[in-house]
Coordinates of C-alpha atoms (C1' of nucleotides) in Angstrom, one line a residue:
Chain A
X20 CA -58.3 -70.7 -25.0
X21 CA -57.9 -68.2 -27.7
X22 CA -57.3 -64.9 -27.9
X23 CA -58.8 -62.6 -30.5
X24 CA -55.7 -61.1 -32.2
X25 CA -54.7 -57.5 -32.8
X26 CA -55.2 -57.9 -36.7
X27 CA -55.5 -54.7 -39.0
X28 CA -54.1 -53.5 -42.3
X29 CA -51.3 -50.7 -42.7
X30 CA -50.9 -49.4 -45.8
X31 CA -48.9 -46.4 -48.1
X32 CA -47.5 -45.6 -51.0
X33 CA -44.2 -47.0 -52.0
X34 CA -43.6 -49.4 -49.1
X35 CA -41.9 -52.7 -49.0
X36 CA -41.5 -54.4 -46.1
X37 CA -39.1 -56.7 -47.1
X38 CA -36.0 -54.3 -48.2
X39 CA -37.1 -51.8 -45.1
X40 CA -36.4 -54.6 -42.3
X41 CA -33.7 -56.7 -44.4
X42 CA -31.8 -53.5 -45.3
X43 CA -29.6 -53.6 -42.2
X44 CA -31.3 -51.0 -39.7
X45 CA -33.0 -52.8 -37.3
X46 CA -31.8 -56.0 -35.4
X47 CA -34.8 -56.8 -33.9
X48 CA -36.8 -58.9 -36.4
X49 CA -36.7 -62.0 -38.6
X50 CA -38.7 -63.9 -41.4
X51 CA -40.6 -66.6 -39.8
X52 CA -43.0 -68.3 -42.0
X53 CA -43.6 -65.5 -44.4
X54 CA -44.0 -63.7 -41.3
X55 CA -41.8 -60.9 -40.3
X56 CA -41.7 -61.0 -36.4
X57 CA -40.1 -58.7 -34.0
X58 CA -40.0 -57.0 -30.9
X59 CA -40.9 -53.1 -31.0
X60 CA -42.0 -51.1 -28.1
X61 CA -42.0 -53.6 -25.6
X62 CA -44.7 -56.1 -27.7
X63 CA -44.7 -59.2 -30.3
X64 CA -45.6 -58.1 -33.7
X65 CA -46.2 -60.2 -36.8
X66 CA -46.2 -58.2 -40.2
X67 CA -47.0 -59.6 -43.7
X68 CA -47.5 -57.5 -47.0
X69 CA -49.6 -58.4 -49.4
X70 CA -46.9 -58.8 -53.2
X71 CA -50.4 -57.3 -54.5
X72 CA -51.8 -54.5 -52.8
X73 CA -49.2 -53.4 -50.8
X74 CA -51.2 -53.7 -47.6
X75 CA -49.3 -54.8 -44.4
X76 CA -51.1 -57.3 -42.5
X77 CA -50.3 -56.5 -38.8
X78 CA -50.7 -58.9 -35.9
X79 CA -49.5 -56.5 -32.8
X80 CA -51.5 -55.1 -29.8
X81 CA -49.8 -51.7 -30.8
X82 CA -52.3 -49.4 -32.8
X83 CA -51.6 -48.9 -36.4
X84 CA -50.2 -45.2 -35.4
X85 CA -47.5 -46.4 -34.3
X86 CA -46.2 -48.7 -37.3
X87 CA -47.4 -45.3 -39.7
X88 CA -44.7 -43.7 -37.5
X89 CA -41.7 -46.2 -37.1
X90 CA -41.8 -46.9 -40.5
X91 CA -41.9 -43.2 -41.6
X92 CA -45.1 -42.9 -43.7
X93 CA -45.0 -39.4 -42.9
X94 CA -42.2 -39.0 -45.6
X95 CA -43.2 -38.5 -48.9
X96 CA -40.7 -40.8 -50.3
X97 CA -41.3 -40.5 -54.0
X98 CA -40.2 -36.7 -53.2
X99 CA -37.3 -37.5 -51.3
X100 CA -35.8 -40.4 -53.3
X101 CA -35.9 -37.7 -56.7
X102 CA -34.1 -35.1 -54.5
X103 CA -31.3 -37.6 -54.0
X104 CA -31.3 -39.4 -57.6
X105 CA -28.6 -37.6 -59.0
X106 CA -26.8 -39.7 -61.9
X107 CA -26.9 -42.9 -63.1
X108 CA -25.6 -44.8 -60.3
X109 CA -28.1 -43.8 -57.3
X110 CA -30.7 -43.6 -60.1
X111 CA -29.9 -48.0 -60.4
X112 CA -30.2 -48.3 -56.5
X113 CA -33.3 -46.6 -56.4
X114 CA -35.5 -48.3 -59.3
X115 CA -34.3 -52.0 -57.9
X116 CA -35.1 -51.1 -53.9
X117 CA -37.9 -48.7 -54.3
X118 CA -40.2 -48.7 -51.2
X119 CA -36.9 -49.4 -48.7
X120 CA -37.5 -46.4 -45.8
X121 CA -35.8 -45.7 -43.3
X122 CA -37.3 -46.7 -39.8
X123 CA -37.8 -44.2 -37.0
X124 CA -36.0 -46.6 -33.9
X125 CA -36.6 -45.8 -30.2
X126 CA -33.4 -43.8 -29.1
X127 CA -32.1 -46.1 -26.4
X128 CA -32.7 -49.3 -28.0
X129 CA -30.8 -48.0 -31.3
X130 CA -27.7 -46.3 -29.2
X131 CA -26.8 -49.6 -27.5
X132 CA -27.7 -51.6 -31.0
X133 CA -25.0 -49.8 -32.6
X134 CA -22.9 -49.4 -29.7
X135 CA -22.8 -53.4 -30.0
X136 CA -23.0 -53.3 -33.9
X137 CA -18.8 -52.0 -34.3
X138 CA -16.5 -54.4 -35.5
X139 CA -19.6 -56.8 -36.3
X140 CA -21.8 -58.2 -39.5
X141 CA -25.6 -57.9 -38.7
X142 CA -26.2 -61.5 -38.0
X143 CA -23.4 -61.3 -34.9
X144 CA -25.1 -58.2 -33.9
X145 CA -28.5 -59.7 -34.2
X146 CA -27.6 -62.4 -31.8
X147 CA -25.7 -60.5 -29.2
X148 CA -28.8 -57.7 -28.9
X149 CA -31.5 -61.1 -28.6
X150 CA -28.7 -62.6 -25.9
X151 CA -28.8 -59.7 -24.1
X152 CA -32.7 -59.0 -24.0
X153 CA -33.2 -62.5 -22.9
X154 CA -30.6 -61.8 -20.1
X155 CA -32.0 -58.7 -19.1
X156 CA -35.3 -57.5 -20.8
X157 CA -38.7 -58.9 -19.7
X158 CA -40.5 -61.7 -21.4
X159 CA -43.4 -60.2 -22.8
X160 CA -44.3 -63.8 -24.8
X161 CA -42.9 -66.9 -24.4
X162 CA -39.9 -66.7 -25.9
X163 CA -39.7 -62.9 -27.0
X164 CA -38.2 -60.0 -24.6
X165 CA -38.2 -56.7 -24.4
X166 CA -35.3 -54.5 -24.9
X167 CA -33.7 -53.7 -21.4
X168 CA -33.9 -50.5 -19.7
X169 CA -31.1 -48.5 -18.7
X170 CA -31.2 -49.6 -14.9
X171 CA -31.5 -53.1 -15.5
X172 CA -28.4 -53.0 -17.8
X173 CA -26.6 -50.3 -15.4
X174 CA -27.3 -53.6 -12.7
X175 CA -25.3 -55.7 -15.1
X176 CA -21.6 -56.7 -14.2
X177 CA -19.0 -57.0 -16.5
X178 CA -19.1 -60.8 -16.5
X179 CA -23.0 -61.4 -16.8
X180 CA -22.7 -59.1 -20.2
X181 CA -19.9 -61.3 -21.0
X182 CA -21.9 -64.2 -20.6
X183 CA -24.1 -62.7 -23.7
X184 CA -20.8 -62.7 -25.4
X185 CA -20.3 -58.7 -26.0
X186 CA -16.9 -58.5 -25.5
X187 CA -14.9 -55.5 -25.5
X188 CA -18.6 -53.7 -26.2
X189 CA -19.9 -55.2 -22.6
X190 CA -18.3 -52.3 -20.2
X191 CA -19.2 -49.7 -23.2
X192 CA -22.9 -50.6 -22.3
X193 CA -23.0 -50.8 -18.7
X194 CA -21.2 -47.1 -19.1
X195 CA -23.8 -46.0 -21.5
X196 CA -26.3 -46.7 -19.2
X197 CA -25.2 -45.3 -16.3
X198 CA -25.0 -42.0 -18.0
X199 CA -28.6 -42.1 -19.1
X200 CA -29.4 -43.3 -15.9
X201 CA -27.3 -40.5 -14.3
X202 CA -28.7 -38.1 -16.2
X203 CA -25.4 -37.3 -17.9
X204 CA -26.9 -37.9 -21.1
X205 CA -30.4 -36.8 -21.8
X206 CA -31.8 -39.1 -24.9
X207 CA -34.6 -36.8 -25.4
X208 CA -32.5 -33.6 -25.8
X209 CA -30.7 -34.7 -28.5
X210 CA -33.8 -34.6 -30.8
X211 CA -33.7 -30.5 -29.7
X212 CA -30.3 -29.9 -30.8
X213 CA -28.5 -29.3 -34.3
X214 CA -26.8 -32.6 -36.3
X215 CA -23.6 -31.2 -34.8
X216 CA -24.2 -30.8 -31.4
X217 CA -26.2 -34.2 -31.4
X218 CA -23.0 -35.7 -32.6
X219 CA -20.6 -34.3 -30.1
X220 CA -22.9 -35.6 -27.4
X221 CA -23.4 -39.4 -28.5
X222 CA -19.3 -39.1 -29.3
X223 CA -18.8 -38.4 -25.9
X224 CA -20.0 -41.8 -25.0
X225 CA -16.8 -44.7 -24.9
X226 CA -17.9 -46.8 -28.4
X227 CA -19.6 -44.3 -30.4
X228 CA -17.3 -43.2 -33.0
X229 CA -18.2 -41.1 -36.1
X230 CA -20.1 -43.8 -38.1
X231 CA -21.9 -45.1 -35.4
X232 CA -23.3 -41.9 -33.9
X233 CA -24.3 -41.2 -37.6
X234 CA -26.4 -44.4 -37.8
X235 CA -28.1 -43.2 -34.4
X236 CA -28.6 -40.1 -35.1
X237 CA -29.9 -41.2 -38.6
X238 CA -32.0 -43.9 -37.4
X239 CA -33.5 -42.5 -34.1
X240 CA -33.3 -38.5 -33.8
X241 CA -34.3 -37.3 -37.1
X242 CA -31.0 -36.2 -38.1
X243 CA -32.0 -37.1 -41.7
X244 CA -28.4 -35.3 -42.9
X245 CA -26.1 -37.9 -41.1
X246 CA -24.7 -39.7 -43.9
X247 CA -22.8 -43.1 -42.1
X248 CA -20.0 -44.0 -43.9
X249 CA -18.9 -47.9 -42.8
X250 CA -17.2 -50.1 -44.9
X251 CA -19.2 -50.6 -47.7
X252 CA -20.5 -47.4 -48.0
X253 CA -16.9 -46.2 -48.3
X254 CA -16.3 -48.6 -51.1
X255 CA -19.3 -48.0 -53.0
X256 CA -18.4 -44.2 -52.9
X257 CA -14.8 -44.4 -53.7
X258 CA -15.0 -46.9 -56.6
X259 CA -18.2 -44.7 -58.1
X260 CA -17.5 -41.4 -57.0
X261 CA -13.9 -41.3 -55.9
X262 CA -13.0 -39.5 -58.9
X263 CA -14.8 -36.2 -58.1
X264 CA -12.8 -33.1 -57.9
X265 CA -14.1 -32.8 -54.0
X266 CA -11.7 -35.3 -53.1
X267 CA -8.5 -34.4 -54.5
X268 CA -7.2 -38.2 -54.8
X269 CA -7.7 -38.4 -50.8
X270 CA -11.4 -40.0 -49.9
X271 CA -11.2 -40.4 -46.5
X272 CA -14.3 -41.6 -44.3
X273 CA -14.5 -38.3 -43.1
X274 CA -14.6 -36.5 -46.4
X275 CA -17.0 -38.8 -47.6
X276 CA -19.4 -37.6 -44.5
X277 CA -19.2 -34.8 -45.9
X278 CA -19.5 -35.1 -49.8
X279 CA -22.4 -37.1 -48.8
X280 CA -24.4 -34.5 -47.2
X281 CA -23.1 -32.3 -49.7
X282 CA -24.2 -34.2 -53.3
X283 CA -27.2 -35.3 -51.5
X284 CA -28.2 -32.8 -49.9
X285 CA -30.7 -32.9 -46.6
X286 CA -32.2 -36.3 -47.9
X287 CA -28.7 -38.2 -48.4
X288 CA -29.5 -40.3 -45.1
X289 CA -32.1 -42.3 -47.4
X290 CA -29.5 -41.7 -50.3
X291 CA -26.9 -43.8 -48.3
X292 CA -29.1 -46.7 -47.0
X293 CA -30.0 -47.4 -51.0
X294 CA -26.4 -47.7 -51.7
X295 CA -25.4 -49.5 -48.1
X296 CA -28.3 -52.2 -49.3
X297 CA -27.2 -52.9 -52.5
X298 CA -23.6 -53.2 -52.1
X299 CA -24.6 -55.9 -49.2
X300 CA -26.7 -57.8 -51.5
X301 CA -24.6 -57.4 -55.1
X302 CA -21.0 -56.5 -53.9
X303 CA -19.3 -54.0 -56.1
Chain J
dA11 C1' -11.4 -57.8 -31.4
dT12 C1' -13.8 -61.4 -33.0
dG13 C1' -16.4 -64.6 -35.9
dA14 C1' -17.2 -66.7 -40.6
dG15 C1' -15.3 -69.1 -44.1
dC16 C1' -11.7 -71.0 -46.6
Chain X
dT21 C1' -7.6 -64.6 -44.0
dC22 C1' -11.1 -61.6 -44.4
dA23 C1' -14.7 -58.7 -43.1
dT24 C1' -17.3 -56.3 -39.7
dC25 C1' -25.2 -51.5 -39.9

DNA sequence: ATGAGC
DNA sequence: TCATC
């Protein structure tokens, strides 16, 4: 028996849905048959863009609402992206991964994805966060599972997260959702409070050092002024920037953080996932 | 700390 | 040994 499927178009300017899912933000989704397919919001969805026009074919029971929001068609990104081109360099990232935007990630899911993400490349983290929602999400399609809530992962021992292969990251999570679940940590409030206070309280969580609570806060509370600084953005900054007065021969991850948000301004969030995507796919 | 790759 | 969104 078939169903009838969820099919409709999505469309807006400068938007490619290739660089926006490869670029490293989300975990959650893979090419399959020209298909991108992933797990959002608890349901399947199957996205294809037409090379042509630009439109997004979309096979999801999810209305088209919500893809115009996680994918951020409410930023004008031709505006943003000629706030943050500032020389040569960022000028180069932009032309060759025009249409990459940033995606607007459900809170929880993105805190424990980059709680899992340290000390990690994407493809590790890809398979521990699928592991873990076969483990303990619910099957929504054969084969495909939700994203856990924070009491079924607060239910979790030590060992059964082990079993998913986390690690050292396994107690982090079951902590992380305890707090949530406790009320300790209100996900919701961090959207009400400034970039710094939003930081303070994710650091206070064991795992969530500076760069990760900048990719969370980047990623899923609007904080479009974090400015993550991991490895590669580090390099990239030092070998093209590193000679700018603001750091004094001393670029520290820190520093950068800050010269980020400072050359950028309040886009250099977008500025930073240019420069994180090329250096992953052409080195330095 | 751990996995990929040499 | 190297790299780790």
């Amino acid at each position: 028996m078939n169903s009838i499927p969820d099919m409709y178009t999505l469309f807006s300017e400068n938007f490619n849905l290739d660089y926006t899912l490869d670029c490293g933000q989300v975990f959650r989704w893979d090419l399959i048959d020209g298909w991108w397919t992933g797990v959002v919001n608890g349901h399947v969805a199957r996205l294809q863009q037409d090379k042509g026009s630009g439109e997004v074919l979309v096979d999801c029971s999810l209305p088209k609402c919500f893809f115009e929001n996680y994918f951020r068609f409410d930023d004008d990104l031709d505006s943003i992206l000629q706030e943050v081109n500032k020389d040569k360099f960022m000028n180069e990232a932009i032309n060759k991964y025009m249409g990459l935007r940033l995606i607007r990630q459900d809170p929880w899911e993105c805190l424990i994805s980059y709680m899992l993400a340290t000390a990690w490349s994407i493809p590790n983290i890809k398979r521990a966060i699928s592991m873990m929602c076969r483990n303990y999400g619910d099957e929504i399609e054969d084969g495909y599972y939700s994203f856990p809530e924070p009491h079924a992962l607060v239910h979790a021992c030590d060992d059964d997260l082990r079993a998913c292969k986390l690690g050292f990251r396994g107690g982090r999570v079951i902590k992380a959702a305890r707090h949530v679940e406790d009320g300790n940590l209100v996900l919701d409030d961090i959207f009400q409070v400034d970039y710094e206070e939003a930081k303070q309280r994710l650091m206070f969580l064991e795992g969530i050092g500076e760069k990760v609570a900048d990719c969370i806060l980047l990623f899923a509370f609007e904080k479009m002024e974090a400015f993550p600084v991991d490895t590669h953005v580090e390099k990239v900054v030092k070998t093209v920037y590193g000679h700018h007065e603001y750091f004094n021969g001393n670029a520290t991850k820190s520093k950068i953080g800050n010269w980020g948000r400072m050359y950028f301004g309040r886009y250099c969030g977008y500025a930073q996932q240019y420069f994180f995507y090329q250096k992953r796919l052409e080195g330095i």
